[in-house]
Amino acid sequence: MEIFSPITVGQVSLLLGVLPILGAWIYSEFLEHKKNSLSTKFRYSEVNLVEVEKDAVKEDDRAVLLEGGGLQSASPRARTPSTASPIFRFMLMDEAFLIENRLTLRAISEFSALLAYFYLCDRTDFFNSSTKSYNRDLFIFLYFLLIIVSAMTSFTIHNEKSPLTGKSILYLNRHQTEEWKGWMQVLFLLYHYFAAAEFYNAIRVFIAGYVWMTGFGNFSYYYVRKDFSLARFAQMMWRLNFLVLFCCVVLNNSYVLYYICPMHTLFTLMVYGALGILNKYNEIGSVIALKIIACFLVVIVVWEIPGVFEVLWSPFTFLLAYTDPAKPNLPVLHEWHFRSGLDRYIWIIGMIYAYYHPTVERWMEKLEEAEWKRKMSIKTAVSLVALTVGYLWFEYIYKMDKLTYNKYHPYTSWIPITVYITLRNVTQQFRSYSLTLFAWLGKITLETYILQFHVWLRSSLPDAQPKLLLSMIPDYPMLNFMLTSTIYVAISYRLFDLTNTLKIAFVPSKDNKRLVNNIVTAAAVSCALYFISFVFLKIPQMLV
């Protein structure tokens, strides 16, 4: 089996960190099995029961009854004080600690195995590659087939009430936004798989839709919950960057290759900063207006004034530099400038929509209570205006060539998004319907975005764009599409669960002291592993 790229210090560091965890997990499973076996014997052995009740066992062989009913040998390692640091208890292989954290160790081991699968698919010749091929008929057929199947199997009517009014308004409800993310993501992924270049402008709008939701969702949370805690911040950063961080290490890729992650991280930070600064005044409308104006001014200064972007971001070149092997002569910050600049305003539009969301919902409530003829007249007029605006945008902006469209996109992407929101919410019935298959896919958009690079498509080289397809069934493109897609979606969903499981384990929601301790410990262990790996990998090379 050939490996396409050299082994890096980061990869060796990760391997050195994973191997002891894998061993500890296997040992914890053995201990759990042993505990359950002893528990079974204890329950069904009258002799053992009598002996326990009378304390008629030798002191050296005494067993400790666990809370769950099992038994644990009172070995020195089992008596390690529970107040000791978790990292030391792990290093000492404290049996009680291993049993207590068995599921976490299992999750880390499974996560590591999936990362190894990424490497196997994209950095070795274990699987074959095939070229992309676009057929418009097939592309549209597959997408509408999925819509039909989704409508037949997952069409759902939701009856939740508005938390503001207690009535069934459901304007921009969670089911709707998840469904929205889902159907956009399917088209986004098919666009990459089949190289459907003619849909480039549509994909730009879809990405703008995701960024709009970043502004909308984060503003709604921070404005309503007023939770600017370290724990909430850490949980958000974990969700956006945990998986991509390890993909960068394992595949030796740059952060900006997965540009959706740094872009959403940036705009999440900007929303957090906008609402977090002087947050006790957020209830005052004029303060929110000033904050939104300030956001526009920051974007104008950074992205519209030549030279400012480079000066601002150059200190972060170590994190945001990216060089496409196919375009080695571009500046290292070009990709970050291009990607972040395309959607530099739409997150602010999302914030504005979130701020006026309760007002719009109250308007809708009054409209639903209006006389039927007046209600239908208003809804018809709104629909006609939205359709007209959408048509004009399609004719005079969407149909532009790729390069020209990119120039107009930052200033016009709010138009199709607003048209969609208007038409999707024009009636109570439309608002309450959703296709839950798309909503399910919408929950794992981050995972499907990252994984497409490595277990569905192929690049074979660090930082290369995925120009090839992963081929498990050579010469049978549709069967291969079916098999790789199934594996790809299954792994994406599993990684979604693992990310949340590990977040709960390492990012406590109400214990900042433990959270800071976890961060410091992770940084210290990472530095130590990197140093050891550097010595193992680099020193022998320097001596040659």
XYZ file of C-alpha atoms in Angstrom:
544
model
C 0.000 0.000 0.000
C 1.495 3.306 -1.097
C 1.240 6.472 1.004
C 0.923 9.613 -1.129
C 2.385 12.176 1.301
C 5.180 12.144 3.908
C 4.507 11.496 7.577
C 4.311 14.703 9.631
C 5.126 15.560 13.240
C 1.439 16.274 13.877
C 0.415 12.830 12.666
C 3.002 11.122 14.885
C 1.861 13.268 17.835
C -1.721 12.190 17.345
C -0.719 8.537 17.033
C 1.306 8.706 20.255
C -1.689 10.255 22.002
C -4.224 7.786 20.655
C -2.372 4.524 21.358
C -2.483 4.787 25.184
C -6.127 5.847 25.018
C -6.915 2.843 22.846
C -5.127 0.569 25.315
C -6.934 2.183 28.250
C -10.298 1.708 26.546
C -9.639 -1.988 25.915
C -8.584 -2.379 29.537
C -11.677 -0.508 30.746
C -13.898 -2.854 28.739
C -12.127 -5.798 30.370
C -12.682 -4.248 33.806
C -16.344 -3.617 33.031
C -16.761 -7.215 31.894
C -14.994 -8.431 35.021
C -17.178 -6.220 37.211
C -20.363 -7.491 35.575
C -19.214 -11.105 35.895
C -18.523 -10.688 39.589
C -21.831 -8.898 40.017
C -23.652 -11.809 38.405
C -21.884 -14.309 40.612
C -22.677 -12.170 43.636
C -26.390 -12.018 42.878
C -26.781 -15.722 42.253
C -24.460 -17.118 44.909
C -26.069 -17.460 48.329
C -22.725 -18.325 49.798
C -21.163 -15.085 48.578
C -24.192 -13.143 49.804
C -23.849 -14.572 53.302
C -20.138 -13.923 53.303
C -20.646 -10.305 52.338
C -23.341 -9.789 54.934
C -21.177 -11.266 57.700
C -17.972 -9.566 56.478
C -16.389 -13.010 56.567
C -13.758 -12.400 53.950
C -10.098 -11.806 54.331
C -8.934 -8.189 54.479
C -6.512 -8.581 51.549
C -9.186 -9.963 49.242
C -12.010 -7.660 50.265
C -14.210 -6.351 47.427
C -15.896 -3.005 47.323
C -19.549 -2.938 46.345
C -19.997 -0.420 43.548
C -22.970 1.877 43.241
C -24.243 -0.036 40.239
C -24.174 -3.377 42.075
C -20.863 -4.636 40.682
C -17.671 -5.502 42.499
C -14.197 -4.079 42.136
C -10.978 -5.490 43.469
C -9.507 -3.272 46.157
C -6.121 -3.003 44.465
C -3.786 -0.074 45.128
C -4.696 1.435 41.772
C -8.385 1.232 42.603
C -7.736 3.161 45.815
C -6.165 6.091 44.029
C -7.786 9.215 45.551
C -10.620 10.465 43.362
C -9.441 14.005 44.022
C -6.275 13.416 41.991
C -5.989 15.045 38.592
C -7.744 13.037 35.843
C -4.578 13.013 33.740
C -2.594 11.399 36.580
C -5.348 8.890 37.281
C -5.272 8.011 33.594
C -1.490 7.635 33.563
C -1.682 5.404 36.641
C -4.423 3.367 34.947
C -6.690 3.868 37.948
C -9.301 1.157 37.528
C -12.144 3.169 39.038
C -11.310 6.086 36.756
C -11.163 3.856 33.662
C -14.519 2.247 34.412
C -16.106 5.612 35.128
C -14.844 7.045 31.811
C -15.189 3.904 29.721
C -17.716 5.412 27.312
C -15.554 8.497 26.798
C -12.522 6.312 26.062
C -14.651 4.331 23.638
C -15.801 7.523 21.892
C -12.202 8.763 21.520
C -11.108 5.387 20.162
C -13.955 5.296 17.669
C -13.247 8.872 16.624
C -9.590 7.966 16.075
C -10.515 4.920 14.010
C -12.668 7.082 11.735
C -9.779 9.520 11.296
C -7.605 6.577 10.281
C -10.262 5.663 7.710
C -10.049 9.210 6.294
C -6.310 8.746 5.865
C -6.776 5.347 4.283
C -9.250 6.725 1.741
C -7.449 9.934 0.823
C -3.733 9.427 1.434
C -3.139 5.869 0.269
C -3.835 3.776 -2.825
C -5.913 1.271 -0.853
C -8.985 2.446 -2.821
C -9.126 3.508 -6.441
C -9.982 6.905 -7.875
C -12.311 7.888 -10.689
C -12.937 11.111 -12.547
C -15.973 13.342 -12.146
C -18.580 13.379 -14.879
C -21.497 15.785 -15.178
C -24.837 15.003 -16.755
C -27.563 17.566 -16.156
C -30.363 15.042 -16.577
C -28.837 12.676 -13.997
C -28.070 15.532 -11.598
C -31.630 16.867 -11.598
C -33.108 13.354 -11.577
C -31.208 12.358 -8.417
C -32.160 15.521 -6.585
C -35.860 15.356 -7.394
C -35.894 11.644 -6.649
C -34.648 12.478 -3.152
C -37.349 15.141 -2.785
C -40.055 12.655 -3.817
C -38.763 9.969 -1.452
C -38.515 12.518 1.346
C -42.054 13.770 0.714
C -43.443 10.230 0.685
C -41.636 9.062 3.819
C -40.956 12.077 6.026
C -43.592 14.719 5.351
C -44.544 16.071 8.784
C -46.999 18.641 10.123
C -45.720 20.386 13.244
C -48.068 21.812 15.830
C -45.642 23.608 18.134
C -46.730 26.946 19.548
C -44.832 30.208 19.380
C -42.882 30.814 22.618
C -43.754 34.510 22.286
C -47.488 34.391 21.733
C -48.477 30.799 22.463
C -50.115 30.532 19.061
C -49.246 28.381 16.048
C -47.187 30.882 14.092
C -43.921 28.926 13.633
C -42.265 31.657 11.597
C -38.720 30.479 10.767
C -39.081 27.605 13.222
C -36.287 25.097 13.883
C -37.825 22.386 11.713
C -37.946 24.795 8.809
C -34.368 26.041 9.125
C -32.997 22.512 9.531
C -34.908 21.442 6.423
C -33.557 24.509 4.614
C -29.988 23.564 5.521
C -30.641 19.987 4.448
C -31.886 20.584 0.915
C -29.199 23.207 0.310
C -26.523 20.823 1.531
C -27.676 18.043 -0.788
C -27.376 20.327 -3.817
C -24.051 21.639 -2.537
C -22.652 18.114 -2.247
C -24.028 16.946 -5.587
C -22.474 20.036 -7.149
C -19.071 18.906 -5.898
C -19.545 15.229 -6.715
C -20.605 15.737 -10.305
C -18.655 18.976 -10.934
C -21.905 20.744 -11.871
C -20.214 24.040 -12.745
C -23.381 25.570 -14.182
C -24.845 25.734 -10.640
C -21.928 27.760 -9.257
C -24.013 30.894 -8.619
C -26.685 28.865 -6.830
C -24.052 27.338 -4.542
C -22.825 30.823 -3.659
C -26.375 31.700 -2.582
C -26.622 28.518 -0.509
C -23.400 29.304 1.345
C -24.740 32.811 1.955
C -27.835 31.129 3.392
C -25.695 29.208 5.890
C -23.874 32.391 6.921
C -27.228 34.187 7.232
C -28.286 31.460 9.669
C -25.068 32.004 11.639
C -26.048 35.628 12.184
C -29.702 34.803 12.782
C -29.184 31.869 15.137
C -26.399 33.346 17.232
C -28.120 36.711 17.584
C -31.354 34.997 18.635
C -29.538 32.925 21.267
C -27.414 35.672 22.804
C -30.159 38.298 22.653
C -32.742 36.069 24.330
C -30.615 33.901 26.645
C -28.004 36.560 27.510
C -25.536 33.729 28.039
C -22.052 35.048 27.265
C -20.347 32.546 29.542
C -17.015 30.908 28.835
C -18.733 27.523 28.711
C -21.181 28.588 26.001
C -18.363 30.148 23.991
C -16.207 27.029 24.315
C -19.094 24.758 23.303
C -19.706 26.794 20.155
C -16.024 26.767 19.204
C -15.890 23.018 19.861
C -18.855 22.401 17.574
C -17.359 24.443 14.740
C -13.729 23.366 14.979
C -13.253 20.075 16.816
C -13.567 17.775 13.813
C -11.810 20.070 11.360
C -8.836 20.493 13.717
C -8.147 16.773 13.731
C -8.708 16.518 9.977
C -6.054 19.211 9.490
C -3.612 17.234 11.643
C -4.320 13.788 10.205
C -4.464 14.861 6.550
C -1.844 17.645 6.900
C -4.255 20.178 5.417
C -4.583 23.902 6.010
C -7.517 25.231 8.023
C -8.773 27.348 5.119
C -9.127 24.310 2.841
C -12.312 23.705 4.859
C -13.225 27.378 4.461
C -16.759 26.998 5.818
C -15.336 26.322 9.306
C -13.110 29.415 9.682
C -15.749 31.548 7.988
C -18.523 30.503 10.385
C -16.106 30.798 13.290
C -15.254 34.371 12.296
C -18.861 35.506 11.943
C -19.878 33.700 15.133
C -17.129 35.590 16.971
C -18.310 38.856 15.450
C -21.903 38.276 16.581
C -20.640 37.259 20.014
C -18.517 40.387 20.239
C -21.258 42.696 18.965
C -23.786 41.507 21.544
C -21.323 40.699 24.311
C -19.846 44.189 24.517
C -22.038 46.298 26.835
C -24.558 43.453 26.786
C -26.593 44.911 29.668
C -27.823 47.600 27.250
C -29.022 45.145 24.583
C -32.642 45.724 25.545
C -32.389 49.304 24.252
C -33.286 49.454 20.563
C -30.965 52.364 19.790
C -28.025 50.429 21.242
C -28.749 47.449 18.984
C -29.019 49.846 16.026
C -25.613 51.336 16.875
C -24.093 47.881 17.220
C -25.426 46.796 13.827
C -24.143 50.018 12.240
C -20.771 49.340 13.870
C -20.745 45.856 12.338
C -21.349 47.332 8.880
C -18.574 49.881 9.429
C -16.100 47.179 10.497
C -16.877 45.129 7.388
C -16.585 48.185 5.128
C -13.214 49.159 6.588
C -11.738 45.650 6.521
C -13.037 44.383 3.192
C -13.755 47.469 1.106
C -10.654 49.595 1.774
C -7.650 48.151 -0.104
C -4.797 46.985 2.069
C -6.646 46.897 5.393
C -7.511 43.200 5.125
C -3.877 42.197 4.622
C -2.675 44.333 7.528
C -5.361 43.001 9.873
C -4.994 39.320 9.041
C -1.257 39.034 8.387
C -0.514 38.222 12.081
C -2.808 35.201 11.667
C -1.065 33.896 8.551
C 0.088 30.836 10.506
C -3.583 29.860 10.874
C -5.229 31.218 7.716
C -2.531 30.792 5.060
C -3.483 28.477 2.211
C -1.765 27.576 -1.045
C -3.567 25.450 -3.591
C -0.994 23.140 -5.236
C -2.726 23.864 -8.545
C -2.307 27.656 -8.051
C 0.981 28.093 -6.183
C 1.564 31.718 -7.195
C -1.409 33.272 -5.396
C -0.824 35.151 -2.102
C -1.241 32.898 0.927
C -4.167 34.978 2.259
C -5.938 35.149 -1.120
C -8.294 32.235 -0.414
C -9.263 33.594 3.007
C -9.846 37.051 1.545
C -11.975 35.650 -1.258
C -14.076 33.262 0.837
C -14.720 35.564 3.788
C -15.359 38.534 1.509
C -18.103 36.863 -0.517
C -20.422 36.715 2.504
C -19.107 39.627 4.524
C -22.490 41.365 4.927
C -25.069 38.591 5.006
C -24.396 37.613 8.646
C -25.392 41.155 9.651
C -28.613 40.795 7.641
C -29.253 37.629 9.651
C -28.825 39.608 12.868
C -31.312 42.232 11.682
C -33.861 39.570 10.768
C -33.391 37.936 14.173
C -33.943 41.240 15.987
C -37.202 41.857 14.125
C -38.326 38.234 14.306
C -40.755 38.812 17.252
C -42.217 41.859 15.484
C -42.795 39.945 12.248
C -44.330 37.085 14.203
C -46.807 39.465 15.852
C -47.691 40.880 12.427
C -48.339 37.365 11.180
C -50.509 36.661 14.185
C -52.656 39.699 13.453
C -52.833 38.754 9.780
C -54.022 35.235 10.604
C -56.791 36.720 12.755
C -57.910 39.156 10.060
C -61.013 38.750 7.904
C -60.474 36.035 5.262
C -60.717 38.266 2.176
C -58.300 40.842 3.586
C -55.937 38.149 4.736
C -55.833 36.475 1.315
C -55.390 39.810 -0.460
C -52.352 40.690 1.652
C -50.801 37.235 1.285
C -51.350 37.287 -2.479
C -49.801 40.743 -2.776
C -46.787 39.735 -0.679
C -46.304 36.595 -2.753
C -46.514 38.494 -6.044
C -43.995 41.085 -4.876
C -41.616 38.350 -3.690
C -41.951 36.434 -6.954
C -41.380 39.574 -9.006
C -38.271 40.523 -7.040
C -37.003 36.967 -7.280
C -37.558 36.898 -11.033
C -35.728 40.199 -11.553
C -32.818 38.987 -9.437
C -32.682 35.741 -11.418
C -32.766 37.481 -14.789
C -30.362 40.330 -14.130
C -27.994 39.017 -11.446
C -28.088 35.233 -11.164
C -27.524 34.716 -14.892
C -24.237 36.628 -14.843
C -21.060 34.699 -15.522
C -19.161 33.373 -12.516
C -16.576 36.140 -12.143
C -19.049 38.970 -12.661
C -21.557 37.407 -10.287
C -18.935 37.177 -7.531
C -18.564 40.961 -7.629
C -22.289 41.508 -7.038
C -22.884 38.597 -4.660
C -21.915 40.302 -1.343
C -24.457 43.064 -1.999
C -27.301 40.989 -3.473
C -27.296 37.582 -1.737
C -29.900 38.836 0.756
C -32.471 39.111 -2.087
C -33.000 35.386 -2.877
C -32.759 34.557 0.826
C -35.494 37.043 1.662
C -37.639 35.815 -1.230
C -37.311 32.228 -0.017
C -38.148 33.134 3.591
C -41.186 35.124 2.443
C -42.625 32.385 0.242
C -41.797 29.622 2.727
C -43.714 31.431 5.483
C -46.539 33.056 3.531
C -49.229 30.773 4.968
C -49.724 28.968 8.242
C -49.808 25.652 6.388
C -46.472 26.218 4.655
C -44.901 27.190 7.964
C -46.048 24.040 9.716
C -44.928 21.568 7.011
C -41.444 20.112 6.750
C -39.630 17.174 5.193
C -37.855 15.641 8.156
C -35.395 13.703 5.986
C -33.925 17.003 4.845
C -34.124 18.319 8.416
C -32.144 15.276 9.566
C -29.523 15.959 6.905
C -29.531 19.601 7.974
C -28.301 18.640 11.442
C -25.111 17.085 10.074
C -24.171 19.700 7.468
C -20.847 20.453 9.151
C -19.837 16.799 9.150
C -20.979 16.161 5.575
C -19.123 19.273 4.421
C -15.804 18.189 5.982
C -16.050 14.484 5.206
C -16.818 14.950 1.513
C -13.150 15.848 0.972
C -11.887 12.478 2.198
C -14.443 9.645 2.165
C -16.560 10.632 -0.845
C -14.191 12.643 -3.005
C -10.393 12.472 -3.179
C -7.532 14.923 -3.380
C -4.618 12.590 -2.497
C -2.341 15.545 -1.637
C -2.259 18.004 1.272
C -4.265 21.175 0.562
C -5.343 19.952 -2.884
C -8.919 20.467 -3.993
C -10.884 17.190 -4.313
C -10.892 16.800 -8.091
C -11.392 13.007 -8.042
C -13.987 10.579 -6.708
C -13.369 7.758 -4.250
C -13.928 4.514 -6.145
C -14.794 1.322 -4.278
C -16.549 -0.353 -7.211
C -14.499 0.491 -10.336
C -16.323 0.780 -13.662
C -19.739 0.929 -11.963
C -20.182 4.655 -11.272
C -23.757 4.545 -9.972
C -23.203 1.521 -7.732
C -20.066 3.210 -6.461
C -22.046 6.408 -5.852
C -24.620 4.449 -3.861
C -22.041 2.613 -1.724
C -19.719 5.538 -0.995
C -22.670 7.832 -0.300
C -24.128 5.376 2.214
C -20.827 5.032 4.055
C -20.236 8.774 3.873
C -23.599 9.755 5.384
C -23.390 7.032 8.053
C -19.943 8.197 9.187
C -21.082 11.834 9.137
C -23.978 11.060 11.447
C -21.761 9.010 13.736
C -19.217 11.818 13.960
C -22.015 14.249 14.799
C -22.871 12.051 17.797
C -19.232 11.570 18.809
C -18.547 15.302 18.654
C -21.442 15.956 21.023
C -20.459 13.069 23.310
C -16.905 14.354 23.659
C -18.138 17.925 24.072
C -20.176 16.857 27.095
C -17.133 15.052 28.504
C -14.573 17.823 28.032
C -16.561 21.084 27.922
C -18.645 21.244 31.116
C -21.474 23.741 30.984
C -21.399 24.914 34.622
C -17.848 24.373 35.847
C -15.446 27.005 34.518
C -12.616 25.817 36.757
C -12.775 22.339 35.286
C -13.124 23.770 31.779
C -9.977 25.899 32.159
C -8.151 22.924 33.648
C -9.144 20.808 30.639
C -7.908 23.486 28.236
C -4.560 23.837 30.022
C -4.138 20.067 30.249
C -4.938 19.593 26.555
C -2.435 22.307 25.597
C 0.294 20.838 27.824
C -0.228 17.272 26.581
C -0.310 18.442 22.956
C 2.959 20.362 23.353
C 4.628 17.408 25.060
C 3.504 14.965 22.364
C 4.589 17.364 19.619
C 8.050 17.736 21.171
C 8.487 13.977 21.518
C 7.295 13.437 17.944
C 9.627 16.135 16.665
C 12.555 14.396 18.336
C 11.555 10.991 16.952
C 10.924 12.249 13.432
C 13.269 15.162 12.820
C 16.441 14.423 14.758
C 17.259 11.194 12.847
C 16.715 13.069 9.566
C 19.098 15.820 10.670
C 21.775 13.269 11.555
C 21.705 11.632 8.121
